Coordinates of C-alpha atoms in Angstrom, one line a residue:
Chain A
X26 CA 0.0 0.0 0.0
X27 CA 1.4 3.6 -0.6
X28 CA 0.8 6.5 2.0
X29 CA 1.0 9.9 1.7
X30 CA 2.6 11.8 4.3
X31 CA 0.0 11.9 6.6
X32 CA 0.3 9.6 10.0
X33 CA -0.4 5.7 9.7
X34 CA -2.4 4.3 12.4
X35 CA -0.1 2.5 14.2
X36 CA -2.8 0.8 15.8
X37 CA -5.3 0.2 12.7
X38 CA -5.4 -3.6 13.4
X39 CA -4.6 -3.4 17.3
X40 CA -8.1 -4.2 18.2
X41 CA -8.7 -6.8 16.4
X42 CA -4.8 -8.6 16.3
X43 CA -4.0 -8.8 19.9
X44 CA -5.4 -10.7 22.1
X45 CA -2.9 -11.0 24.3
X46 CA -1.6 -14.6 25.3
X47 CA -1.9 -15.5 21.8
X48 CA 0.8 -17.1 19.9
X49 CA 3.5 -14.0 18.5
X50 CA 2.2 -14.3 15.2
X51 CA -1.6 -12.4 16.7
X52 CA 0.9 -9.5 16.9
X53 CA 2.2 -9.4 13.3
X54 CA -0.8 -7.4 11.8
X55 CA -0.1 -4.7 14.3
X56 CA 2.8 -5.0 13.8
X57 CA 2.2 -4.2 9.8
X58 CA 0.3 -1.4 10.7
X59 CA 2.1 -0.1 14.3
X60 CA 5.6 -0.3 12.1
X61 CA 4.7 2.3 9.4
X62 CA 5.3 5.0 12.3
X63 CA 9.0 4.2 11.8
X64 CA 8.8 5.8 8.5
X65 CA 7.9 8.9 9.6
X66 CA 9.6 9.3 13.0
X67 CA 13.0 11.4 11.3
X68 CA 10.2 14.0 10.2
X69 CA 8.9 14.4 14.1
X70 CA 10.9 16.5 16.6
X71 CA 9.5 16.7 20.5
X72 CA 10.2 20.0 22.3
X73 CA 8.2 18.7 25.5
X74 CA 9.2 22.6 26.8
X75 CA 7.5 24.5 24.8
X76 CA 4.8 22.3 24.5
X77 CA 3.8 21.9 28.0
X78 CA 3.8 26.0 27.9
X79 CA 1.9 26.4 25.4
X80 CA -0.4 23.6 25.4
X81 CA -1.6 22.0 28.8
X82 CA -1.5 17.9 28.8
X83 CA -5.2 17.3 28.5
X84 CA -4.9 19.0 24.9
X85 CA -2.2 16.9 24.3
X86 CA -4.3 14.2 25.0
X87 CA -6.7 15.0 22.8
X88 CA -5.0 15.8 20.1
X89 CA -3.5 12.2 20.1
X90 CA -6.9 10.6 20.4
X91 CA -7.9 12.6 17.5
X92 CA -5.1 10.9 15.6
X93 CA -6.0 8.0 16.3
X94 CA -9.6 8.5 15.6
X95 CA -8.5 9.7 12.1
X96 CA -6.3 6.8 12.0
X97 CA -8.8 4.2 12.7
X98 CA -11.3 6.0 10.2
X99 CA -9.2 6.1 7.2
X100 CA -8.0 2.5 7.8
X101 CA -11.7 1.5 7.9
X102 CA -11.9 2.9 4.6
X103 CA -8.9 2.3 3.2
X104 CA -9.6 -1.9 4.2
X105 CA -13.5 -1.6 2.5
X106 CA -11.6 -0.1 -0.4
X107 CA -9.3 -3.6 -0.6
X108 CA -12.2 -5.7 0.2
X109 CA -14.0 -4.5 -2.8
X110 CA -11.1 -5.7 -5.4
X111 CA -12.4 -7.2 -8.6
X112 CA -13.1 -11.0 -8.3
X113 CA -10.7 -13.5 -9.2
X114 CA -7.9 -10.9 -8.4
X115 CA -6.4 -12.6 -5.4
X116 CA -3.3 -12.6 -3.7
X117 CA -0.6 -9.7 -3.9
X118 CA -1.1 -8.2 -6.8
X119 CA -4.8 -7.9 -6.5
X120 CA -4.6 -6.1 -3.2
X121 CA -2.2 -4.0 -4.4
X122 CA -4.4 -3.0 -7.2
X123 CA -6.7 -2.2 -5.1
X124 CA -4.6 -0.7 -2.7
X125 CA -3.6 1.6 -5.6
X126 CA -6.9 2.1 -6.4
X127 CA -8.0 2.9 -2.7
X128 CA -5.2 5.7 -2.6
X129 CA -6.5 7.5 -5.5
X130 CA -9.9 7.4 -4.3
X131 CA -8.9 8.2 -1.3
X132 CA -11.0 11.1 0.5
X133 CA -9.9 13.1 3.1
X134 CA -11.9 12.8 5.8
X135 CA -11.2 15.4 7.8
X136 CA -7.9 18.0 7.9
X137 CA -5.6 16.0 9.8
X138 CA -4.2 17.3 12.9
X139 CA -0.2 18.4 12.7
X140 CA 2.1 18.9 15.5
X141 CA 5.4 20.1 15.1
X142 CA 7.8 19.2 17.9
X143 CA 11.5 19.8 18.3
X144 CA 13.8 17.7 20.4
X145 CA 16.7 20.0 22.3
X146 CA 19.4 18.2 23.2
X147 CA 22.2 19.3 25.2
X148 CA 25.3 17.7 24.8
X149 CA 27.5 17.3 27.7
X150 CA 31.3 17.6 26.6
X151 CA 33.4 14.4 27.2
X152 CA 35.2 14.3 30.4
X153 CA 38.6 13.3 30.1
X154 CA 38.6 9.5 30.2
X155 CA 35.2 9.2 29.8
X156 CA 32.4 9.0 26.9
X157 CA 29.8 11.5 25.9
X158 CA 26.6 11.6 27.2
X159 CA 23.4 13.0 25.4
X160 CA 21.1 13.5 27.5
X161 CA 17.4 15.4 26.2
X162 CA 16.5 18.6 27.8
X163 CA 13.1 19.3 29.0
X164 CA 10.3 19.1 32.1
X165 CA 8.6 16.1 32.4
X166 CA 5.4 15.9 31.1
X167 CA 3.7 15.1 34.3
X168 CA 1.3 12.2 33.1
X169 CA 1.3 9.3 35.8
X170 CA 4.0 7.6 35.5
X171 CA 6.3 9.6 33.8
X172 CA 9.4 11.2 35.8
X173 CA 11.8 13.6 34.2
X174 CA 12.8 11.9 30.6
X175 CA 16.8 11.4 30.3
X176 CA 17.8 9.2 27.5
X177 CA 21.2 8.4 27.3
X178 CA 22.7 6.8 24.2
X179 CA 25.9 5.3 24.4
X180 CA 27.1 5.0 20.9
X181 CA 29.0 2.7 19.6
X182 CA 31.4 4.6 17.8
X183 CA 32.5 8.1 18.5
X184 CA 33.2 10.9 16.5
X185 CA 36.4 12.8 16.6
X186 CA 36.7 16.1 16.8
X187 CA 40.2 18.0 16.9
X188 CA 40.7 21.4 17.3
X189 CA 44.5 23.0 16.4
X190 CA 45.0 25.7 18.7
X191 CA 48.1 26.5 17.2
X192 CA 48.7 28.2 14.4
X193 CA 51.3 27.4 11.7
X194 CA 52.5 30.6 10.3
X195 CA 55.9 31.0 8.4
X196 CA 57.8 34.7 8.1
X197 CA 60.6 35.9 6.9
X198 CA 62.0 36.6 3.9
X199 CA 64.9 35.3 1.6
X200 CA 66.7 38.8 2.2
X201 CA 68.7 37.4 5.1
X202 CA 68.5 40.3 7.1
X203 CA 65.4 39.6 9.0
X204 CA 65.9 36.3 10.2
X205 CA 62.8 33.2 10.0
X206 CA 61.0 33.3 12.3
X207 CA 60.8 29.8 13.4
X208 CA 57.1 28.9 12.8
X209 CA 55.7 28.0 15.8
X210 CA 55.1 24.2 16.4
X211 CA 51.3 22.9 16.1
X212 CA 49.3 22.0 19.3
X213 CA 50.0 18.3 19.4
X214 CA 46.9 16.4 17.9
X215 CA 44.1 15.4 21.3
X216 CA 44.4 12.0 22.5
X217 CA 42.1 9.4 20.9
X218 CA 38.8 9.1 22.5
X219 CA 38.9 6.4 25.0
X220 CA 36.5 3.6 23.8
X221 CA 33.1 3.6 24.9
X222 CA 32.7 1.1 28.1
X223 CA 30.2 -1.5 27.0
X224 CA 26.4 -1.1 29.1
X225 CA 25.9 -3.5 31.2
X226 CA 23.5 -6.4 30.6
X227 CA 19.9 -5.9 30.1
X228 CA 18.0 -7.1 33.4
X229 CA 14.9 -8.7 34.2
X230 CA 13.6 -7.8 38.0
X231 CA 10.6 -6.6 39.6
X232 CA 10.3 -3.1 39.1
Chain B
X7 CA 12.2 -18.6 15.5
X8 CA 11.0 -21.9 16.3
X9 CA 14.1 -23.6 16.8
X10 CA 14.8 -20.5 18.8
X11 CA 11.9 -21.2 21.1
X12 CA 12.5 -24.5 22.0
X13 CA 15.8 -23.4 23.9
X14 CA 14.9 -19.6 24.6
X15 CA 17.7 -19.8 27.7
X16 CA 21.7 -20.6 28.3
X17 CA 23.8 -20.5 30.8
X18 CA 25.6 -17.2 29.6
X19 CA 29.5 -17.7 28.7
X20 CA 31.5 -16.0 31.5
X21 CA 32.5 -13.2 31.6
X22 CA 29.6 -11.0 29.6
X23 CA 30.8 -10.7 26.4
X24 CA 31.0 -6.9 25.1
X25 CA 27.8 -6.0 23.5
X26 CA 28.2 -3.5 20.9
X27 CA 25.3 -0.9 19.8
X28 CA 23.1 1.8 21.4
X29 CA 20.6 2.2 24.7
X30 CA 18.3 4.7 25.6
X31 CA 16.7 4.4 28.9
X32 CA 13.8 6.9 30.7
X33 CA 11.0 6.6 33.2
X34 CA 7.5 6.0 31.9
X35 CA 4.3 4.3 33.8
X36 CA 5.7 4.3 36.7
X37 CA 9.0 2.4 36.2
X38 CA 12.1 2.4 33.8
X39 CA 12.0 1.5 30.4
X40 CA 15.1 0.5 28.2
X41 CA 15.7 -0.3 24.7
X42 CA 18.7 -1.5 23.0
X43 CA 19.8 -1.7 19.0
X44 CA 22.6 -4.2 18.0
X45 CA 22.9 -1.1 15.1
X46 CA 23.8 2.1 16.5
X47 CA 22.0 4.1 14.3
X48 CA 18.6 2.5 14.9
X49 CA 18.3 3.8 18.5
X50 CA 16.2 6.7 17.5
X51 CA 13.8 4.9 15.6
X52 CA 13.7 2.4 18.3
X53 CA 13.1 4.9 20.7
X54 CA 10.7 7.2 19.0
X55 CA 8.5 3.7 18.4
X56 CA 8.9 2.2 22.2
X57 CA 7.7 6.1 23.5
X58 CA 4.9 6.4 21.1
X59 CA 3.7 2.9 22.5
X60 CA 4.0 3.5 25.8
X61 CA 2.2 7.2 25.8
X62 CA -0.3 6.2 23.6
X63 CA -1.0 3.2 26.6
X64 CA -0.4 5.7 29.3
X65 CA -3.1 7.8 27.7
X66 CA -5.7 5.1 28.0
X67 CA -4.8 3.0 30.6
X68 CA -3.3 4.9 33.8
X69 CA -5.5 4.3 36.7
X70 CA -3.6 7.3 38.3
X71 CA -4.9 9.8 35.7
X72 CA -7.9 11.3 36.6
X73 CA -8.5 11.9 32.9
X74 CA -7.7 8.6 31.3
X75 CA -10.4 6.2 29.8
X76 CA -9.4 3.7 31.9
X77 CA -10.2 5.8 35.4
X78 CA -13.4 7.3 33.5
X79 CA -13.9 3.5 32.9
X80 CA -13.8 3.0 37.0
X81 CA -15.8 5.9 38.1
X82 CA -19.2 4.6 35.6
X83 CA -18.7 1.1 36.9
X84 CA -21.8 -0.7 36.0
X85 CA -22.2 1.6 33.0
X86 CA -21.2 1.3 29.1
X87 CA -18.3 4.2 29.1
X88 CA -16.9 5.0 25.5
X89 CA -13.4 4.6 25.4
X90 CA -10.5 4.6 23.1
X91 CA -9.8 1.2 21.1
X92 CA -6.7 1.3 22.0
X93 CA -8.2 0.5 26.0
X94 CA -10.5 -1.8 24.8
X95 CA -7.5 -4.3 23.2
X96 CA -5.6 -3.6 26.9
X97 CA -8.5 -4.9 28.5
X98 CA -8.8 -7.9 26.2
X99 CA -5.3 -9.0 26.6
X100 CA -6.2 -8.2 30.6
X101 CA -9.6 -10.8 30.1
X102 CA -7.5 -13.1 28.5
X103 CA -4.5 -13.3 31.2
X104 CA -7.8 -13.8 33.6
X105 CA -9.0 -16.6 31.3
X106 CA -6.0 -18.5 31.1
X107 CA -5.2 -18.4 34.7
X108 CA -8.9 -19.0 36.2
X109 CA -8.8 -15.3 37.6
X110 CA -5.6 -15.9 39.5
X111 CA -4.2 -12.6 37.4
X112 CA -7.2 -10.9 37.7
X113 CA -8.2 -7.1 36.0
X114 CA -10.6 -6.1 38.7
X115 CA -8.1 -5.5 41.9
X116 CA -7.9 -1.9 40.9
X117 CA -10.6 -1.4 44.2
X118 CA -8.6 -3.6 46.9
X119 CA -5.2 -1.7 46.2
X120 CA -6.6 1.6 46.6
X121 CA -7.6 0.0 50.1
X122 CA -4.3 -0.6 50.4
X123 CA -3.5 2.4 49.8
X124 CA -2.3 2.1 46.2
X125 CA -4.1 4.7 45.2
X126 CA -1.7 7.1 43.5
X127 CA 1.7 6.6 41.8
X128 CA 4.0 4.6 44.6
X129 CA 6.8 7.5 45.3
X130 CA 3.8 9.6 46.5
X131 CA 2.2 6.6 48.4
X132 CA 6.1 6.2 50.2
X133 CA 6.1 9.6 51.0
X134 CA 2.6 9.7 52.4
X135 CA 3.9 6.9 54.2
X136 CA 1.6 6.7 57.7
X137 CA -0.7 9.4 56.4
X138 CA -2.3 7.3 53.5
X139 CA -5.8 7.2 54.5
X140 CA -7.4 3.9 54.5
X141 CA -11.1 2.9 54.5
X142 CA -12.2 1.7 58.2
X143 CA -14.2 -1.0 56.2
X144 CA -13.2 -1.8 53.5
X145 CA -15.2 -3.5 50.0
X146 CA -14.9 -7.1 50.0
X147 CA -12.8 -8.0 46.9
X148 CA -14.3 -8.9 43.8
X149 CA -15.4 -12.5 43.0
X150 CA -12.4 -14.4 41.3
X151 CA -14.7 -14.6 38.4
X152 CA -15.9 -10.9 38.4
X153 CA -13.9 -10.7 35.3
X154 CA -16.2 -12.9 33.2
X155 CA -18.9 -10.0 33.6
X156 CA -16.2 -7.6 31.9
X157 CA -18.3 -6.6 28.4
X158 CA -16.4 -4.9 25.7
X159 CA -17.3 -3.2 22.5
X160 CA -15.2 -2.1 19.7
X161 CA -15.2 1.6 21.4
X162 CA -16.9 1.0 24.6
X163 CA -16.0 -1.0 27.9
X164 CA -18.2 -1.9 31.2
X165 CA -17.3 -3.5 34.1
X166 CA -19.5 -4.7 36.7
X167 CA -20.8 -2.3 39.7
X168 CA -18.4 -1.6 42.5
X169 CA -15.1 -2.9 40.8
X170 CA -12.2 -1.0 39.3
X171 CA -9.7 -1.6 36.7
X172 CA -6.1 -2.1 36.9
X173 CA -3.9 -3.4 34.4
X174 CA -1.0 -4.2 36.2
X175 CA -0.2 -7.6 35.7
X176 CA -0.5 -6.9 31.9
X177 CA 0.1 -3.5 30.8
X178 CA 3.7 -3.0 30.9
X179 CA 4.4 -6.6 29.3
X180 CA 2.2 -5.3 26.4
X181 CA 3.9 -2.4 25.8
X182 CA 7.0 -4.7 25.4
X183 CA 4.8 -6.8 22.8
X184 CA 3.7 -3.8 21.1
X185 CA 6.8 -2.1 20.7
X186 CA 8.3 -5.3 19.6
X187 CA 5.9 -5.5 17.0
X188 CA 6.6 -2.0 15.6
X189 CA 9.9 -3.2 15.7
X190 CA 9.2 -5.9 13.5
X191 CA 7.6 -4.1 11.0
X192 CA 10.4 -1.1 10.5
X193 CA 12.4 -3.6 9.5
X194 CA 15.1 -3.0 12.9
X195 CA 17.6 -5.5 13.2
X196 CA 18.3 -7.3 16.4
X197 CA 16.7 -5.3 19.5
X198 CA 15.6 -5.6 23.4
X199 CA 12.9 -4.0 24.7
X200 CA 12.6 -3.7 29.0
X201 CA 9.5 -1.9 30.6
X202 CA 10.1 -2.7 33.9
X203 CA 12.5 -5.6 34.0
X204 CA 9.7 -7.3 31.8
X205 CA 11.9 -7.6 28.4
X206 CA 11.7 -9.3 25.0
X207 CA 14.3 -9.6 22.1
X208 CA 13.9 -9.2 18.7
X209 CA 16.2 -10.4 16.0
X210 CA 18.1 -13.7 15.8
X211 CA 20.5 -14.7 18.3
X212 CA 20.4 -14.4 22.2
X213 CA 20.9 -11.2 24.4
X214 CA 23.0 -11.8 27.3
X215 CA 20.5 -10.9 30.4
X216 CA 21.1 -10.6 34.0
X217 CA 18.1 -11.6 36.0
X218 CA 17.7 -9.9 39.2
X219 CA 15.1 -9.4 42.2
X220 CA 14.9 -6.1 41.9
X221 CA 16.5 -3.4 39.9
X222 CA 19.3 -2.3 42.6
X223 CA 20.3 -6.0 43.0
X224 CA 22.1 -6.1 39.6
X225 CA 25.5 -4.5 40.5
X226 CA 24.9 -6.9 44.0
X227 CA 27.7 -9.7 43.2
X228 CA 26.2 -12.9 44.4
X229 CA 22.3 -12.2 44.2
X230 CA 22.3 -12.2 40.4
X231 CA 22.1 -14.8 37.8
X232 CA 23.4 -14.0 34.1
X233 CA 21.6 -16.2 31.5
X234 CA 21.7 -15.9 27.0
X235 CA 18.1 -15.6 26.5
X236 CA 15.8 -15.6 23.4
X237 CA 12.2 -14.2 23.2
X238 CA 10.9 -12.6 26.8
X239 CA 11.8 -13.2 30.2
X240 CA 9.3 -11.5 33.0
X241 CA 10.0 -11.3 36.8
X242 CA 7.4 -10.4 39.5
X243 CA 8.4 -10.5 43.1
X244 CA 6.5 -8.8 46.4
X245 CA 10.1 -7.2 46.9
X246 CA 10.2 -4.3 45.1
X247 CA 6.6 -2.1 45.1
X248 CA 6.2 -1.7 48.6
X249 CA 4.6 0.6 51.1
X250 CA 3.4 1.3 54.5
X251 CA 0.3 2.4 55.7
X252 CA -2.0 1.7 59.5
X253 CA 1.6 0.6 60.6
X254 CA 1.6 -2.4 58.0
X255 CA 4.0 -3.4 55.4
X256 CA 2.4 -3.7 52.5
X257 CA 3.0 -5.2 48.6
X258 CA 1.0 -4.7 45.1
X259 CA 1.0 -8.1 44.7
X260 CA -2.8 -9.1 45.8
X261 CA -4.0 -12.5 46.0
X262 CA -7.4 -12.5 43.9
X263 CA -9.3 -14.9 46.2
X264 CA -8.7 -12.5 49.3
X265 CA -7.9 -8.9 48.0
X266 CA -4.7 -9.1 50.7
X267 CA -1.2 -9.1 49.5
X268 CA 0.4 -12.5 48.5
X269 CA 1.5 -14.8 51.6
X270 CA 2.7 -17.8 49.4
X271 CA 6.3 -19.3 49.7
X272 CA 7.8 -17.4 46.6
X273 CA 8.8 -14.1 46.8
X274 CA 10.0 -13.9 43.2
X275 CA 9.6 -15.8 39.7
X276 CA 11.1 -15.1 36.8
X277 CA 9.8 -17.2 33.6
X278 CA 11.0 -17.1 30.2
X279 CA 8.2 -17.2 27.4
X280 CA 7.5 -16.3 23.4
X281 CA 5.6 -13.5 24.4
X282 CA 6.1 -10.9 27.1
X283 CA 2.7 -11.1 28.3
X284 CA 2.8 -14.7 28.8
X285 CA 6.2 -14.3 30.6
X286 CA 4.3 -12.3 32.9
X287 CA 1.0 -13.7 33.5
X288 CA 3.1 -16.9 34.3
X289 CA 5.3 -15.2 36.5
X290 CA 2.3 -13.7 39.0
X291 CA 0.5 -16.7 38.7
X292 CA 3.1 -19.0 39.8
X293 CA 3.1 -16.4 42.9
X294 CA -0.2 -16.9 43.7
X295 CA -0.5 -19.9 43.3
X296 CA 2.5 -20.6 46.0
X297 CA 3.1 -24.0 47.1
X298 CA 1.0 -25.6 43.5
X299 CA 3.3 -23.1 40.9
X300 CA 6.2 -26.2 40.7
X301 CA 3.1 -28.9 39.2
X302 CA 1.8 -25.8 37.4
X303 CA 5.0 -25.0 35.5
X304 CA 5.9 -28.0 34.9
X305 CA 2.7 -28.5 33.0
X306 CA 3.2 -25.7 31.3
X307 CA 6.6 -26.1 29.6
X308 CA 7.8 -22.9 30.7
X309 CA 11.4 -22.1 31.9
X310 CA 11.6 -20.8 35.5
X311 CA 13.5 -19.3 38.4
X312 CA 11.9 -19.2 41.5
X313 CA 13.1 -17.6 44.5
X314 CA 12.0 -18.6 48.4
X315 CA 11.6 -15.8 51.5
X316 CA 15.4 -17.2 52.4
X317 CA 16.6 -16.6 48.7
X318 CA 16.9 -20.4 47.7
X319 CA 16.7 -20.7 44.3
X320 CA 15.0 -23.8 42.3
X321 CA 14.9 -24.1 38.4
X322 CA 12.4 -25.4 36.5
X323 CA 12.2 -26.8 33.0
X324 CA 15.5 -26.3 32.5
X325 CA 16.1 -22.9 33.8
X326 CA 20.2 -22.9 33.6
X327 CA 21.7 -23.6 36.8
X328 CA 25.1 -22.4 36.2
X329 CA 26.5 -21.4 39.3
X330 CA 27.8 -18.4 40.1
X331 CA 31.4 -16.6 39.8
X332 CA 30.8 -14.7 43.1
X333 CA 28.7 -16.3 45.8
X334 CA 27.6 -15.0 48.4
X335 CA 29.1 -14.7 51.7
X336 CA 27.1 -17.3 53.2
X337 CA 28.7 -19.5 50.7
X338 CA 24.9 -20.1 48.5
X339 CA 25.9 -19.4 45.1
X340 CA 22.3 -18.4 44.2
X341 CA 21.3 -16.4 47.1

């Protein structure tokens, strides 16, 4: 199926996939539809500052149930599109004919909500022996169960910068009668970053 | 994947070997959550799908939030009470835990732990501490099979008169599910997703766990166990969510058939499974069911680690028994 921009509904099949203690595969249509928000996270940024100021949680709220509302509805549609593919035009390449078909019918149901958010990130400069550590800015959003948000990302492979705070500059002339001034000798290159210590093992515990 | 499954644990090769990639860890519902990416650069897309899942659940589903569908659910008990989808598949995989388990992991204790005192988030119950205020008589708890009177619709939930909802037992292990799921479809290479402790892989090949009691006994050398594990491993244990209150020490972990905390021999189990969800319905059930969970697990197929009030351990169906590099003192290597 092709998608415009506008955001899948990760949970178009949720309702009626997952039942819980079913085998994994009751999760692989929701996991059809929940994935296609992966294709679209690089064009999302969060700035949980600015909009807890300017917008208070409850309309937060909302305005994610009203995605998802949208969501559902269009996948409704979208799925009585398939279902209505020409007879005898089974497997892939009828449902993708009718897929195709479904987007260019497609309606809009409604203008589809937008949210803009940025992600500020503050980036802590390496100690001397140790690694960076990203770790996002921002107040908590203050829904139940969620404390301040720190996200720390231990890459594993660091970038290098060097900085020469030297300066190689050569005078003098051939005449002899001022003398060369001995160009100065560059700042020795920083040492290599250390390595980035391994995380520790995932764990399993009451929490 | 199958031939996965049928040995989802090993005894993990000593010492840990290094594990390469990225990890992003924060607080949400109430606990930490963690995800890792053998790949580096799909952190952010594993992240940005493991948050979505878990606010979109913590919309729905928080019975601390006044506004969620969930606590809108509980205060119209006995009434139809339009909800989100979303809340209506959480309570489904809630009815089926409660199905499979005869009501031994039961949806409906959400009215005996606010008894308890378990009313709001547990770092404001601690710090209430004495002052939690407690009902001088308090509801009996809701029939083991209260559940079955549970009705859903596609949009619309009700649960019977004088019971509340609380999706512990389930909720976090399904955000594991559902973000593993998200996982699969984005096409993300070998990942682990942990909200609180209960964790699942995704990929091929085993992630090297360390399986704990709680979450500060992992550095604890001696009271640890480290084990290669495929698919989802789940602990529950009467250790960790504690409070007091009317001069009692108190757990979240409620026997259905009484509404009081759990009393049984274990005080944690750990079980491996495909699913998260079934790691962790099997893990609070074999608590509840106390001195039966042995016969009950070994029916069931399902790798375990069991832990006793004096920290013995005993494996079951074939739980790796490797013993330890660094017992402890008392000379138990799995203490």
């Amino acid at each position: 199926m092709t998608y415009s921009s506008a955001t899948r509904d990760r949970f178009r099949l949720l309702v009626s996939a997952l039942t819980g203690l079913g085998a994994a595969g009751a999760l692989v249509g929701t996991a059809a539809a929940a994935g296609v928000a992966a294709r679209e996270h690089d064009e999302q940024q969060v700035d949980s500052t600015s909009a807890d100021t300017t917008q208070s949680r409850a309309q937060l709220r909302e305005q994610r149930q009203a995605q998802r509302r949208y969501e559902r509805d269009l996948a409704a549609y979208e799925a009585a599109v398939a279902a209505r593919a020409e007879p005898g035009e089974t497997g892939e390449s009828g449902a993708g004919r009718a897929s195709t078909d479904a987007a260019a019918r497609r309606v809009v149901l409604r203008q589809r909500p937008t949210a803009t958010r940025t992600t500020t990130v503050h980036v802590t400069a390496a100690a001397e022996a140790g690694p960076s550590q990203v770790t996002a800015s921002g107040a908590a959003a203050g829904a139940a169960g969620q404390g301040t948000q720190t996200s720390t990302a231990q890459t594993g492979s660091q970038s290098q910068t060097s900085t020469q705070t030297g300066s190689q500059t050569q005078t003098g002339s051939q005449s002899g009668s001022t003398p060369a001034t001995p160009a100065p000798s560059a700042a020795p290159p920083p040492p290599p970053a250390s390595p980035t210590p391994p995380p520790p093992p995932p764990t399993t515990s009451a929490s | 994947m199958s031939t996965l499954l049928q040995r989802p644990l090993a005894a993990a090769t000593q010492p840990a070997p290094v594990m390469a990639g990225a990890a992003a860890s924060w607080r949400a519902l109430g606990t930490t959550v963690e995800v890792r990416t053998e790949r580096p650069d799909e952190i952010e897309c594993a992240t940005t799908l493991l948050g979505q899942v878990l606010t979109d659940v913590a919309d729905v589903a928080s019975r601390f939030d006044p506004d969620s569908d969930l606590s809108r659910v509980n205060a119209a008990a006995g009434h139809w009470v339009e909800v989100d989808p979303l809340l209506v598949s959480a309570v489904r995989v809630a009815l089926d835990a409660a199905a499979a388990t005869d009501g031994l992991v039961h949806p409906l204790l959400g009215r005996p732990m606010i008894e308890l005192g378990y009313d709001a988030d547990l770092t404001q119950v601690r710090r209430r501490g004495e002052l939690t205020p407690l009902p001088h008589a308090p509801a009996p708890a809701p029939a083991v099979d209260a559940w079955e009177d549970v009705a859903l619709r596609e949009d619309a939930v009700r649960i019977p008169a004088g019971t509340a909802l609380d999706l512990g037992a389930t909720a976090k292990a399904w955000c594991t599910d559902l973000a593993l799921a998200a996982f699969r479809a984005a096409g993300l290479h070998r990942a682990l997703v942990s909200a609180g402790g209960d964790l699942r892989t995704h990929g091929p090949g085993a992630w090297t766990v360390r399986v704990a009691e709680r979450p500060g006994d992992a550095a604890e050398a001696g009271r640890t166990q480290l084990v290669d594990a495929t698919g989802a491993l789940a602990t529950s244990s009467v250790l960790e969510r504690r409070w007091r209150a009317a001069g009692t020490e108190r757990h979240h972990l409620l026997d259905p058939r009484t509404g009081q905390p759990l009393t049984g021999p274990w005080r944690t189990a750990t079980v491996a499974a495909p699913t998260t969800v079934l790691a962790n319905v099997a893990a609070t059930q074999a608590l509840v069911l106390g001195h039966d969970a042995l016969a009950h697990l070994h029916a069931t197929g399902l790798a375990a680690r069991l832990v006793d009030h004096d920290g013995r351990v005993t494996a079951v169906n074939g739980w790796p028994t490797t013993p330890l590099t660094d017992p402890s003192p008392d000379g138990d290597p799995h203490a």
